[in-house]
Tab-separated table of C-alpha atoms and ligand atoms in Angstrom:
chain	number	residue	atom	x	y	z
A	249	MET	CA	-125.426	157.132	229.537
A	250	ASP	CA	-122.572	155.600	227.607
A	251	LYS	CA	-121.706	153.516	230.582
A	252	ALA	CA	-125.272	152.285	230.912
A	253	VAL	CA	-125.330	151.343	227.246
A	254	SER	CA	-122.103	149.402	227.419
A	255	GLU	CA	-123.257	147.661	230.603
A	256	ALA	CA	-126.468	146.700	228.876
A	257	SER	CA	-124.713	145.384	225.814
A	258	LYS	CA	-122.399	143.359	228.029
A	259	SER	CA	-125.165	141.518	229.773
A	260	ALA	CA	-127.642	141.320	226.942
A	261	VAL	CA	-127.114	138.299	224.729
A	262	LYS	CA	-127.083	139.611	221.205
A	263	VAL	CA	-129.484	137.875	218.893
A	264	ARG	CA	-127.748	136.463	215.876
A	265	PRO	CA	-130.229	136.139	213.095
A	266	GLU	CA	-127.644	134.881	210.635
A	267	ARG	CA	-128.073	131.242	209.696
A	268	PHE	CA	-127.070	129.214	206.698
A	269	ALA	CA	-130.285	128.924	204.738
A	270	THR	CA	-130.134	125.313	203.562
A	271	GLY	CA	-128.599	121.964	204.481
A	272	VAL	CA	-126.636	122.000	201.235
A	273	GLY	CA	-125.432	125.463	202.170
A	274	VAL	CA	-124.172	124.193	205.517
A	275	LEU	CA	-122.260	121.412	203.803
A	276	MET	CA	-120.827	123.658	201.086
A	277	ALA	CA	-119.762	126.472	203.412
A	278	THR	CA	-118.079	124.040	205.799
A	279	LEU	CA	-116.460	122.082	203.010
A	280	GLY	CA	-115.447	125.384	201.465
A	281	SER	CA	-113.533	126.139	204.649
A	282	ALA	CA	-111.789	122.781	204.704
A	283	VAL	CA	-110.872	122.679	201.027
A	284	GLY	CA	-108.152	125.184	200.352
A	285	LEU	CA	-104.505	125.669	199.550
A	286	GLY	CA	-103.889	122.859	202.026
A	287	ASN	CA	-105.263	120.304	199.577
A	288	ILE	CA	-103.206	121.545	196.687
A	289	TRP	CA	-99.922	122.873	197.953
A	290	LYS	CA	-99.525	121.017	201.269
A	291	PHE	CA	-101.207	117.630	201.202
A	292	PRO	CA	-99.836	116.072	197.982
A	293	TYR	CA	-96.262	117.060	198.604
A	294	LEU	CA	-96.215	116.199	202.297
A	295	THR	CA	-97.687	112.787	201.516
A	296	GLY	CA	-95.154	112.052	198.822
A	297	ALA	CA	-92.190	113.287	200.818
A	298	ASN	CA	-93.069	111.577	204.103
A	299	GLY	CA	-93.571	108.016	202.986
A	300	GLY	CA	-96.605	107.927	200.678
A	301	ALA	CA	-99.184	105.395	201.798
A	302	ALA	CA	-97.402	105.023	205.157
A	303	PHE	CA	-97.928	108.729	205.826
A	304	LEU	CA	-101.491	108.469	204.547
A	305	ILE	CA	-102.272	105.831	207.157
A	306	VAL	CA	-100.983	108.093	209.932
A	307	TYR	CA	-102.876	111.037	208.461
A	308	LEU	CA	-106.071	108.971	208.370
A	309	LEU	CA	-105.556	107.933	211.985
A	310	CYS	CA	-105.060	111.573	212.954
A	311	THR	CA	-108.248	112.409	211.080
A	312	VAL	CA	-110.355	109.708	212.721
A	313	LEU	CA	-108.939	109.945	216.234
A	314	VAL	CA	-108.367	113.688	216.407
A	315	GLY	CA	-109.691	115.649	213.441
A	316	PHE	CA	-113.253	114.404	213.100
A	317	PRO	CA	-114.068	114.361	216.851
A	318	ILE	CA	-112.669	117.855	217.353
A	319	MET	CA	-114.586	119.171	214.351
A	320	VAL	CA	-117.795	117.810	215.889
A	321	ALA	CA	-117.010	119.256	219.324
A	322	GLU	CA	-116.105	122.618	217.878
A	323	GLN	CA	-119.282	122.920	215.812
A	324	MET	CA	-121.300	121.823	218.813
A	325	ILE	CA	-119.816	124.579	220.991
A	326	GLY	CA	-120.626	127.123	218.303
A	327	ARG	CA	-124.199	126.033	217.787
A	328	LYS	CA	-124.786	125.912	221.524
A	329	GLY	CA	-123.223	129.314	222.100
A	330	ARG	CA	-124.766	130.812	218.961
A	331	ALA	CA	-122.001	133.363	218.827
A	332	ASP	CA	-118.381	134.015	217.900
A	333	ALA	CA	-115.535	131.948	219.356
A	334	VAL	CA	-115.021	134.112	222.439
A	335	THR	CA	-118.665	134.815	223.263
A	336	SER	CA	-119.730	131.194	222.771
A	337	PHE	CA	-117.360	130.029	225.493
A	338	LYS	CA	-118.490	132.880	227.750
A	339	LYS	CA	-122.096	131.863	227.285
A	340	ILE	CA	-121.646	128.135	227.776
A	341	SER	CA	-119.161	128.396	230.595
A	342	PRO	CA	-119.629	131.770	232.303
A	343	LYS	CA	-117.099	133.001	234.846
A	344	THR	CA	-114.381	130.660	233.618
A	345	LEU	CA	-111.339	131.351	231.481
A	346	TRP	CA	-112.332	129.047	228.616
A	347	TRP	CA	-113.067	132.092	226.436
A	348	LEU	CA	-109.293	132.419	226.125
A	349	VAL	CA	-109.394	129.452	223.735
A	350	GLY	CA	-111.643	131.547	221.508
A	351	ALA	CA	-109.407	134.572	221.910
A	352	SER	CA	-106.344	132.632	220.842
A	353	GLY	CA	-108.362	131.507	217.831
A	354	VAL	CA	-109.053	135.092	216.829
A	355	LEU	CA	-105.306	135.730	216.977
A	356	ALA	CA	-104.600	132.537	215.047
A	357	ALA	CA	-106.807	133.822	212.240
A	358	PHE	CA	-104.325	136.668	211.750
A	359	VAL	CA	-101.309	134.378	211.918
A	360	ILE	CA	-102.750	132.043	209.280
A	361	MET	CA	-104.166	134.749	207.034
A	362	ALA	CA	-100.823	136.574	207.055
A	363	TYR	CA	-99.153	133.945	204.878
A	364	TYR	CA	-102.253	132.360	203.354
A	365	THR	CA	-103.232	135.614	201.624
A	366	GLU	CA	-99.766	135.888	200.147
A	367	VAL	CA	-99.856	132.408	198.612
A	368	ALA	CA	-103.381	133.162	197.394
A	369	GLY	CA	-102.011	136.393	195.932
A	370	TRP	CA	-99.431	134.459	193.923
A	371	VAL	CA	-102.224	132.204	192.700
A	372	PHE	CA	-104.244	135.230	191.565
A	373	ALA	CA	-101.168	136.615	189.822
A	374	TYR	CA	-100.613	133.278	188.107
A	375	ILE	CA	-104.122	133.263	186.684
A	376	ALA	CA	-103.197	136.466	184.893
A	377	LYS	CA	-99.738	135.176	183.966
A	378	SER	CA	-101.061	131.932	182.536
A	379	PHE	CA	-103.033	133.860	179.925
A	380	GLN	CA	-99.745	135.178	178.586
A	381	SER	CA	-97.227	133.012	176.810
A	382	GLY	CA	-94.318	133.825	179.127
A	383	LEU	CA	-94.967	130.870	181.405
A	384	MET	CA	-95.383	128.370	178.585
A	385	THR	CA	-91.897	126.963	178.779
A	386	THR	CA	-90.448	123.640	179.846
A	387	ASP	CA	-87.338	125.397	181.087
A	388	ALA	CA	-87.541	125.508	184.870
A	389	THR	CA	-84.931	128.250	185.087
A	390	VAL	CA	-87.328	130.522	183.203
A	391	THR	CA	-90.367	129.729	185.387
A	392	SER	CA	-88.159	130.002	188.438
A	393	ALA	CA	-87.020	133.451	187.362
A	394	ALA	CA	-90.636	134.478	186.726
A	395	PHE	CA	-91.642	133.412	190.218
A	396	GLY	CA	-88.589	135.111	191.665
A	397	GLN	CA	-89.540	138.338	189.960
A	398	LEU	CA	-92.958	138.234	191.571
A	399	VAL	CA	-91.951	137.392	195.132
A	400	SER	CA	-88.910	139.639	195.259
A	401	ASN	CA	-90.920	142.673	194.181
A	402	PRO	CA	-92.148	144.217	197.452
A	403	TRP	CA	-94.912	146.352	195.947
A	404	LEU	CA	-96.230	143.655	193.700
A	405	SER	CA	-96.279	141.215	196.626
A	406	LEU	CA	-98.258	143.686	198.706
A	407	VAL	CA	-100.696	144.555	195.940
A	408	VAL	CA	-101.634	140.946	195.147
A	409	GLN	CA	-102.235	140.360	198.851
A	410	TRP	CA	-104.475	143.431	199.016
A	411	ILE	CA	-106.457	142.243	196.016
A	412	VAL	CA	-107.045	138.895	197.727
A	413	LEU	CA	-108.157	140.612	200.937
A	414	ALA	CA	-110.474	142.912	198.992
A	415	VAL	CA	-112.185	140.004	197.216
A	416	VAL	CA	-112.643	138.079	200.453
A	417	GLY	CA	-113.756	141.228	202.275
A	418	VAL	CA	-116.495	141.958	199.727
A	419	ILE	CA	-117.921	138.438	200.070
A	420	ILE	CA	-117.843	138.684	203.867
A	421	VAL	CA	-119.670	142.017	203.810
A	422	LEU	CA	-122.425	140.383	201.752
A	423	GLY	CA	-123.129	138.224	204.780
A	424	VAL	CA	-123.421	134.655	205.935
A	425	THR	CA	-126.051	133.471	203.441
A	426	LYS	CA	-125.644	135.903	200.545
A	427	GLY	CA	-121.868	135.961	200.831
A	428	ILE	CA	-120.347	132.810	202.308
A	429	GLU	CA	-123.095	130.314	201.518
A	430	ALA	CA	-123.872	131.575	198.014
A	431	THR	CA	-120.198	131.785	197.004
A	432	THR	CA	-119.123	128.362	198.254
A	433	LYS	CA	-122.211	126.771	196.712
A	434	LYS	CA	-121.150	128.097	193.318
A	435	LEU	CA	-117.399	127.589	193.554
A	436	LEU	CA	-117.134	124.067	194.959
A	437	PRO	CA	-118.873	122.188	192.129
A	438	VAL	CA	-116.746	124.030	189.555
A	439	LEU	CA	-113.647	123.221	191.567
A	440	ALA	CA	-114.525	119.521	191.688
A	441	LEU	CA	-115.149	119.451	187.953
A	442	LEU	CA	-111.871	121.200	187.098
A	443	LEU	CA	-109.977	118.856	189.382
A	444	VAL	CA	-111.442	115.782	187.719
A	445	VAL	CA	-110.628	117.143	184.263
A	446	ILE	CA	-107.019	117.865	185.207
A	447	GLY	CA	-106.769	114.544	187.052
A	448	ILE	CA	-107.826	112.611	183.968
A	449	ARG	CA	-105.422	114.576	181.795
A	450	SER	CA	-102.566	113.841	184.179
A	451	LEU	CA	-103.369	110.146	184.609
A	452	THR	CA	-103.566	109.500	180.884
A	453	LEU	CA	-100.071	110.815	180.204
A	454	PRO	CA	-97.468	108.167	179.355
A	455	GLY	CA	-95.336	107.469	182.408
A	456	ALA	CA	-97.946	108.632	184.889
A	457	SER	CA	-97.490	105.601	187.116
A	458	ALA	CA	-94.257	106.907	188.645
A	459	GLY	CA	-96.280	109.789	190.101
A	460	LEU	CA	-98.792	107.405	191.604
A	461	ALA	CA	-95.934	105.436	193.108
A	462	PHE	CA	-94.492	108.613	194.627
A	463	LEU	CA	-97.836	109.361	196.225
A	464	PHE	CA	-98.944	105.961	197.347
A	465	LYS	CA	-95.992	103.586	197.644
A	466	PRO	CA	-95.646	102.975	201.391
A	467	ASP	CA	-92.241	103.719	202.861
A	468	PHE	CA	-92.410	103.123	206.584
A	469	SER	CA	-88.799	104.153	207.100
A	470	LYS	CA	-89.865	107.761	206.522
A	471	LEU	CA	-92.305	107.712	209.426
A	472	THR	CA	-90.214	109.645	211.917
A	473	ALA	CA	-91.555	111.528	214.934
A	474	GLN	CA	-91.236	114.640	212.805
A	475	ALA	CA	-93.354	113.108	210.039
A	476	ILE	CA	-96.046	112.143	212.543
A	477	MET	CA	-96.171	115.693	213.821
A	478	VAL	CA	-96.458	116.908	210.240
A	479	ALA	CA	-99.417	114.545	209.719
A	480	LEU	CA	-101.169	115.842	212.815
A	481	GLY	CA	-100.522	119.487	211.951
A	482	LEU	CA	-101.787	118.811	208.446
A	483	ALA	CA	-104.966	117.195	209.795
A	484	PHE	CA	-105.702	120.300	211.871
A	485	PHE	CA	-104.902	122.694	209.069
A	486	LYS	CA	-106.798	120.707	206.463
A	487	LEU	CA	-109.963	120.438	208.517
A	488	SER	CA	-109.873	124.076	209.673
A	489	ILE	CA	-110.104	122.993	213.299
A	490	GLY	CA	-108.584	124.251	216.519
A	491	MET	CA	-109.028	128.001	216.101
A	492	GLY	CA	-112.744	128.710	216.026
A	493	ALA	CA	-113.550	128.654	212.306
A	494	MET	CA	-115.669	125.519	212.682
A	495	LEU	CA	-117.081	126.971	215.893
A	496	THR	CA	-118.145	130.174	214.162
A	497	TYR	CA	-119.699	128.272	211.262
A	498	GLY	CA	-121.412	125.972	213.779
A	499	SER	CA	-123.092	129.038	215.247
A	500	TYR	CA	-124.834	129.463	211.873
A	501	TYR	CA	-126.138	125.870	211.776
A	502	GLY	CA	-129.828	125.204	212.250
A	503	GLU	CA	-131.017	123.288	215.321
A	504	ASP	CA	-132.052	120.386	213.098
A	505	GLN	CA	-128.634	120.087	211.448
A	506	ASN	CA	-127.067	116.671	212.038
A	507	ILE	CA	-123.594	117.801	213.092
A	508	PRO	CA	-121.734	114.445	213.168
A	509	ALA	CA	-123.185	113.361	209.811
A	510	ASN	CA	-122.315	116.672	208.176
A	511	ALA	CA	-118.804	116.608	209.648
A	512	ALA	CA	-118.284	113.064	208.318
A	513	ARG	CA	-119.237	114.230	204.824
A	514	VAL	CA	-116.900	117.206	205.064
A	515	VAL	CA	-113.970	115.091	206.231
A	516	GLY	CA	-114.586	112.490	203.516
A	517	ALA	CA	-115.022	115.006	200.717
A	518	ASP	CA	-111.976	116.971	201.802
A	519	LEU	CA	-109.868	113.820	201.715
A	520	ALA	CA	-111.206	113.027	198.256
A	521	VAL	CA	-110.202	116.485	197.030
A	522	SER	CA	-106.709	116.101	198.486
A	523	LEU	CA	-106.200	112.719	196.839
A	524	LEU	CA	-107.561	114.042	193.555
A	525	ALA	CA	-105.161	116.964	193.745
A	526	GLY	CA	-102.286	114.546	194.268
A	527	VAL	CA	-103.455	112.515	191.296
A	528	ALA	CA	-103.780	115.663	189.205
A	529	ILE	CA	-100.287	116.879	190.035
A	530	PHE	CA	-97.752	114.076	190.499
A	531	PRO	CA	-98.396	111.776	187.534
A	532	ALA	CA	-97.886	114.797	185.287
A	533	VAL	CA	-94.772	115.914	187.151
A	534	PHE	CA	-93.190	112.476	186.758
A	535	ALA	CA	-94.443	111.933	183.218
A	536	PHE	CA	-92.391	114.911	182.091
A	537	GLY	CA	-89.379	113.992	184.151
A	538	PHE	CA	-89.503	116.733	186.765
A	539	GLU	CA	-88.495	116.345	190.372
A	540	PRO	CA	-91.309	116.618	192.895
A	541	ALA	CA	-90.636	119.753	194.914
A	542	ALA	CA	-92.014	121.325	198.046
A	543	GLY	CA	-94.805	123.851	198.494
A	544	ALA	CA	-94.378	127.079	196.573
A	545	GLN	CA	-91.767	125.684	194.229
A	546	LEU	CA	-94.056	122.871	193.118
A	547	LEU	CA	-97.029	125.124	192.529
A	548	PHE	CA	-95.378	128.082	190.864
A	549	ILE	CA	-92.204	126.760	189.259
A	550	THR	CA	-92.702	123.082	188.437
A	551	ILE	CA	-96.427	123.073	187.602
A	552	PRO	CA	-96.145	125.657	184.792
A	553	THR	CA	-93.372	123.630	183.139
A	554	VAL	CA	-95.543	120.539	183.402
A	555	PHE	CA	-98.441	122.278	181.691
A	556	ALA	CA	-96.119	123.689	179.068
A	557	SER	CA	-95.160	120.112	178.221
A	558	MET	CA	-98.657	118.909	177.435
A	559	PRO	CA	-101.031	119.545	174.527
A	560	PHE	CA	-103.456	122.389	175.314
A	561	GLY	CA	-101.325	122.962	178.393
A	562	GLN	CA	-102.145	126.648	178.585
A	563	VAL	CA	-105.860	125.927	178.921
A	564	PHE	CA	-105.160	123.438	181.694
A	565	MET	CA	-102.863	125.861	183.434
A	566	VAL	CA	-105.514	128.586	183.490
A	567	LEU	CA	-108.018	126.035	184.844
A	568	PHE	CA	-105.560	124.867	187.456
A	569	PHE	CA	-104.875	128.288	188.901
A	570	VAL	CA	-108.545	129.274	188.772
A	571	LEU	CA	-109.351	126.104	190.688
A	572	THR	CA	-106.686	126.854	193.268
A	573	ALA	CA	-107.961	130.413	193.680
A	574	PHE	CA	-111.518	129.145	194.263
A	575	ALA	CA	-110.290	126.737	196.911
A	576	ALA	CA	-108.301	129.447	198.649
A	577	ILE	CA	-111.223	131.881	198.692
A	578	GLY	CA	-113.608	129.459	200.427
A	579	ALA	CA	-110.988	128.730	203.070
A	580	MET	CA	-110.174	132.389	203.701
A	581	LEU	CA	-113.850	133.241	204.161
A	582	SER	CA	-113.908	131.059	207.273
A	583	LEU	CA	-110.745	132.602	208.656
A	584	VAL	CA	-111.953	136.176	208.212
A	585	GLU	CA	-115.413	135.318	209.534
A	586	VAL	CA	-113.896	134.276	212.895
A	587	VAL	CA	-112.623	137.808	213.443
A	588	VAL	CA	-115.606	139.620	211.925
A	589	ALA	CA	-118.137	137.638	214.006
A	590	PHE	CA	-116.078	138.428	217.096
A	591	LEU	CA	-115.968	142.154	216.351
A	592	VAL	CA	-119.662	142.361	215.494
A	593	ASN	CA	-120.603	140.697	218.768
A	594	ARG	CA	-118.223	142.423	221.087
A	595	THR	CA	-117.852	145.931	219.700
A	596	LYS	CA	-120.192	148.551	218.324
A	597	LEU	CA	-118.982	147.981	214.781
A	598	ASN	CA	-121.472	146.757	212.213
A	599	ARG	CA	-120.588	143.991	209.783
A	600	THR	CA	-119.200	146.281	207.093
A	601	GLN	CA	-117.066	148.247	209.518
A	602	ALA	CA	-115.869	145.086	211.245
A	603	THR	CA	-114.836	143.604	207.897
A	604	LEU	CA	-112.972	146.755	206.931
A	605	VAL	CA	-111.073	146.828	210.233
A	606	THR	CA	-110.265	143.117	209.987
A	607	VAL	CA	-109.078	143.249	206.416
A	608	LEU	CA	-106.909	146.312	207.058
A	609	ALA	CA	-105.368	144.710	210.131
A	610	MET	CA	-104.721	141.526	208.161
A	611	ALA	CA	-103.044	143.528	205.407
A	612	LEU	CA	-100.774	145.044	208.035
A	613	VAL	CA	-99.810	141.758	209.699
A	614	GLY	CA	-99.701	140.051	206.327
A	615	SER	CA	-97.196	142.535	204.945
A	616	MET	CA	-94.571	140.832	207.094
A	617	CYS	CA	-95.141	137.666	205.072
A	618	ALA	CA	-95.580	139.446	201.760
A	619	LEU	CA	-92.174	141.053	202.255
A	620	SER	CA	-90.519	137.838	203.475
A	621	ASN	CA	-88.843	137.401	200.103
A	622	SER	CA	-87.827	140.997	199.593
A	623	SER	CA	-87.430	143.856	202.066
A	624	MET	CA	-87.780	141.586	205.090
A	625	ALA	CA	-85.910	138.538	203.801
A	626	ASP	CA	-83.241	138.905	206.473
A	627	PHE	CA	-85.682	139.459	209.289
A	628	LYS	CA	-85.767	136.084	210.992
A	629	LEU	CA	-86.943	134.664	214.300
A	630	PHE	CA	-85.892	131.165	215.372
A	631	GLY	CA	-84.094	130.955	212.041
A	632	MET	CA	-87.285	131.382	210.018
A	633	THR	CA	-88.673	134.218	207.915
A	634	MET	CA	-92.032	135.535	209.126
A	635	PHE	CA	-93.701	133.560	206.339
A	636	ASP	CA	-92.248	130.249	207.519
A	637	LEU	CA	-92.624	131.114	211.188
A	638	PHE	CA	-96.342	131.927	210.903
A	639	ASP	CA	-96.930	128.718	208.973
A	640	TYR	CA	-95.009	126.647	211.527
A	641	VAL	CA	-96.503	128.241	214.631
A	642	SER	CA	-100.093	127.962	213.422
A	643	SER	CA	-100.074	124.359	212.170
A	644	ASN	CA	-97.791	122.892	214.778
A	645	ILE	CA	-98.680	124.853	217.909
A	646	LEU	CA	-101.751	127.104	217.835
A	647	LEU	CA	-104.157	124.692	216.128
A	648	PRO	CA	-103.181	121.544	218.067
A	649	VAL	CA	-103.245	123.382	221.405
A	650	GLY	CA	-106.595	124.996	220.585
A	651	GLY	CA	-108.055	121.667	219.480
A	652	LEU	CA	-106.717	119.900	222.550
A	653	LEU	CA	-108.382	122.425	224.832
A	654	MET	CA	-111.671	122.166	222.947
A	655	ALA	CA	-111.627	118.382	223.342
A	656	VAL	CA	-110.960	118.739	227.058
A	657	PHE	CA	-113.664	121.367	227.408
A	658	ALA	CA	-116.321	119.369	225.563
A	659	THR	CA	-115.792	116.145	227.477
A	660	TRP	CA	-114.323	116.956	230.904
A	661	VAL	CA	-115.990	120.297	231.533
A	662	TRP	CA	-119.211	120.243	229.597
A	663	GLY	CA	-119.757	116.524	230.032
A	664	TRP	CA	-121.702	113.635	228.554
A	665	PRO	CA	-125.320	114.672	229.287
A	666	ASN	CA	-124.838	118.050	227.599
A	667	PHE	CA	-122.784	116.547	224.788
A	668	LYS	CA	-125.415	113.920	224.076
A	669	ALA	CA	-128.294	116.380	224.236
A	670	ALA	CA	-126.601	118.885	221.921
A	671	LEU	CA	-125.463	116.405	219.282
A	672	SER	CA	-128.611	114.281	219.214
A	673	ASN	CA	-130.548	117.532	218.698
A	674	GLU	CA	-132.212	117.067	222.090
A	675	GLY	CA	-132.974	113.420	221.428
A	676	THR	CA	-134.442	113.742	217.942
A	677	LEU	CA	-131.524	111.874	216.309
A	678	ALA	CA	-130.995	108.234	217.226
A	679	ASN	CA	-127.214	108.432	217.295
A	680	GLU	CA	-126.348	107.737	220.916
A	681	LYS	CA	-123.968	104.852	220.205
A	682	LEU	CA	-121.970	106.907	217.731
A	683	LEU	CA	-121.911	109.863	220.119
A	684	LYS	CA	-120.628	107.662	222.914
A	685	VAL	CA	-117.727	106.530	220.747
A	686	VAL	CA	-116.907	110.076	219.634
A	687	PHE	CA	-117.174	111.300	223.219
A	688	ASN	CA	-114.776	108.690	224.547
A	689	ILE	CA	-112.259	109.282	221.789
A	690	LEU	CA	-112.443	112.996	222.508
A	691	ARG	CA	-112.117	112.396	226.230
A	692	PHE	CA	-109.301	109.882	226.358
A	693	VAL	CA	-107.611	109.544	222.994
A	694	SER	CA	-107.436	112.866	221.138
A	695	PRO	CA	-105.972	114.957	223.974
A	696	VAL	CA	-103.312	112.369	224.806
A	697	LEU	CA	-102.333	111.909	221.171
A	698	VAL	CA	-102.137	115.620	220.516
A	699	LEU	CA	-100.113	116.230	223.655
A	700	LEU	CA	-97.692	113.406	222.929
A	701	ILE	CA	-97.170	114.429	219.333
A	702	LEU	CA	-96.781	118.083	220.308
A	703	LEU	CA	-94.199	117.370	222.960
A	704	THR	CA	-92.280	114.955	220.765
A	705	GLY	CA	-92.345	117.317	217.820
A	706	LEU	CA	-91.152	120.185	219.961
A	707	LYS	CA	-88.432	117.828	221.232
A	708	ILE	CA	-89.604	118.028	224.854
A	709	VAL	CA	-90.264	114.301	225.005
A	710	ASN	CA	-87.991	111.840	223.260
A	711	ILE	CA	-89.415	108.657	221.824
A	712	GLY	CA	-86.999	106.310	220.067
B	1098	LIG	N1	-108.458	124.215	205.615
B	1098	LIG	C1	-107.897	125.217	204.788
B	1098	LIG	C2	-106.924	124.611	203.799
B	1098	LIG	O1	-106.744	123.450	203.724
B	1098	LIG	C3	-107.214	126.300	205.585
B	1098	LIG	C4	-108.065	126.895	206.638
B	1098	LIG	C5	-109.227	127.579	206.458
B	1098	LIG	C6	-107.857	126.812	208.021
B	1098	LIG	N2	-109.746	127.924	207.667
B	1098	LIG	C7	-108.946	127.465	208.645
B	1098	LIG	C8	-106.871	126.223	208.774
B	1098	LIG	C9	-109.035	127.525	210.013
B	1098	LIG	C10	-106.967	126.299	210.149
B	1098	LIG	C11	-108.030	126.924	210.771
B	1098	LIG	O2	-106.319	125.298	203.046
């Protein structure tokens, strides 16, 4: 009996009633995935440190020639398969091994969430901290000590991560429309508003122009092979592509959804948020004479001192961390949904059970990152703590390889007639010329670029 049931569930294609309810919902959920910690703690600093406008040009090229086409292909595979990352490949290309791309995506969700939830946990903690006066100091040694106290406390690090996972888990249990769509629809407009308010505050400070110069002044001498790999990795990470998040969301798109048009809006809006974040952060940092720093240090040590230096700084600091938390939540929803959709489709677990299992497993894997600054600080592989290793491996290897394979699948395996039919909504959209361009970029340009950059970055191929 059991055997018969499992045989039946293997062959039967599960119906997936979940769909995003509205076009705005599709845009907001997808944008909610793209906009995240990447915009605030990765993009501005990486741009400033790798040559400003020069890096931006490379990043834009990566976005146009790799990011946008792969996002379109990935969403197309999802909508066609109407299932999670693994099942979609199995349905579109039965009896092949392409489902392994989806499987590696499910794993990648754990690798990314492991450190992402910890950074999000610090952000949550900083919302609470910014209500107290302890952080309102222009003395960086004090803010540095405060951050140190948080990250070096193993229990505290674990608890903030669990809180983050619990919040995300509750939204996921609510479902695709009532959870993901409803939340992102509410959070994103608030986020945009807060960002504009902080951006204006920062830009109107005396001496703000040095920050703009840091961000935008082109320095082509900084464009090394390493910097180009950073730009590519950032493009993948920023746009949530290469691991099945866009695929899973695509499976919730309606048949009448214009995938390329929606993807173009997402890519454009995400870039706008990143630039706004840069404009909100660096003019203020320079105006008060601080050094621009990397990642965590910028967000949790420098930023509080910057806010402490300005009138009504505490209000702005609360807003800033609330904004960052909103961004992180929308992004994490898409990461968790990859795993939950997979479990719901391929096991007997219902959505609530699947979410519970996923969140618990993520807490377990994530503890390695949460403890990277305390109990496990000396546990290193390839010279990196688990926190740094997971970050490096996901952005620079898992996502580019996944994206590369999706590009190859969409164009060389699935082919033009299917591609055109799927993305013109069976001929109802008059977008054949655009599709042809996207198809050819995906077929000839994106895979070669990704491969070259990967091999150069990993020092397998030497250019210059
Ligand atoms: N794009 C998000 C950010 O910028 C991170 C993210 C969410 C992500 N989902 C993803 C990255 C899927 C890669 C794959 O913060």
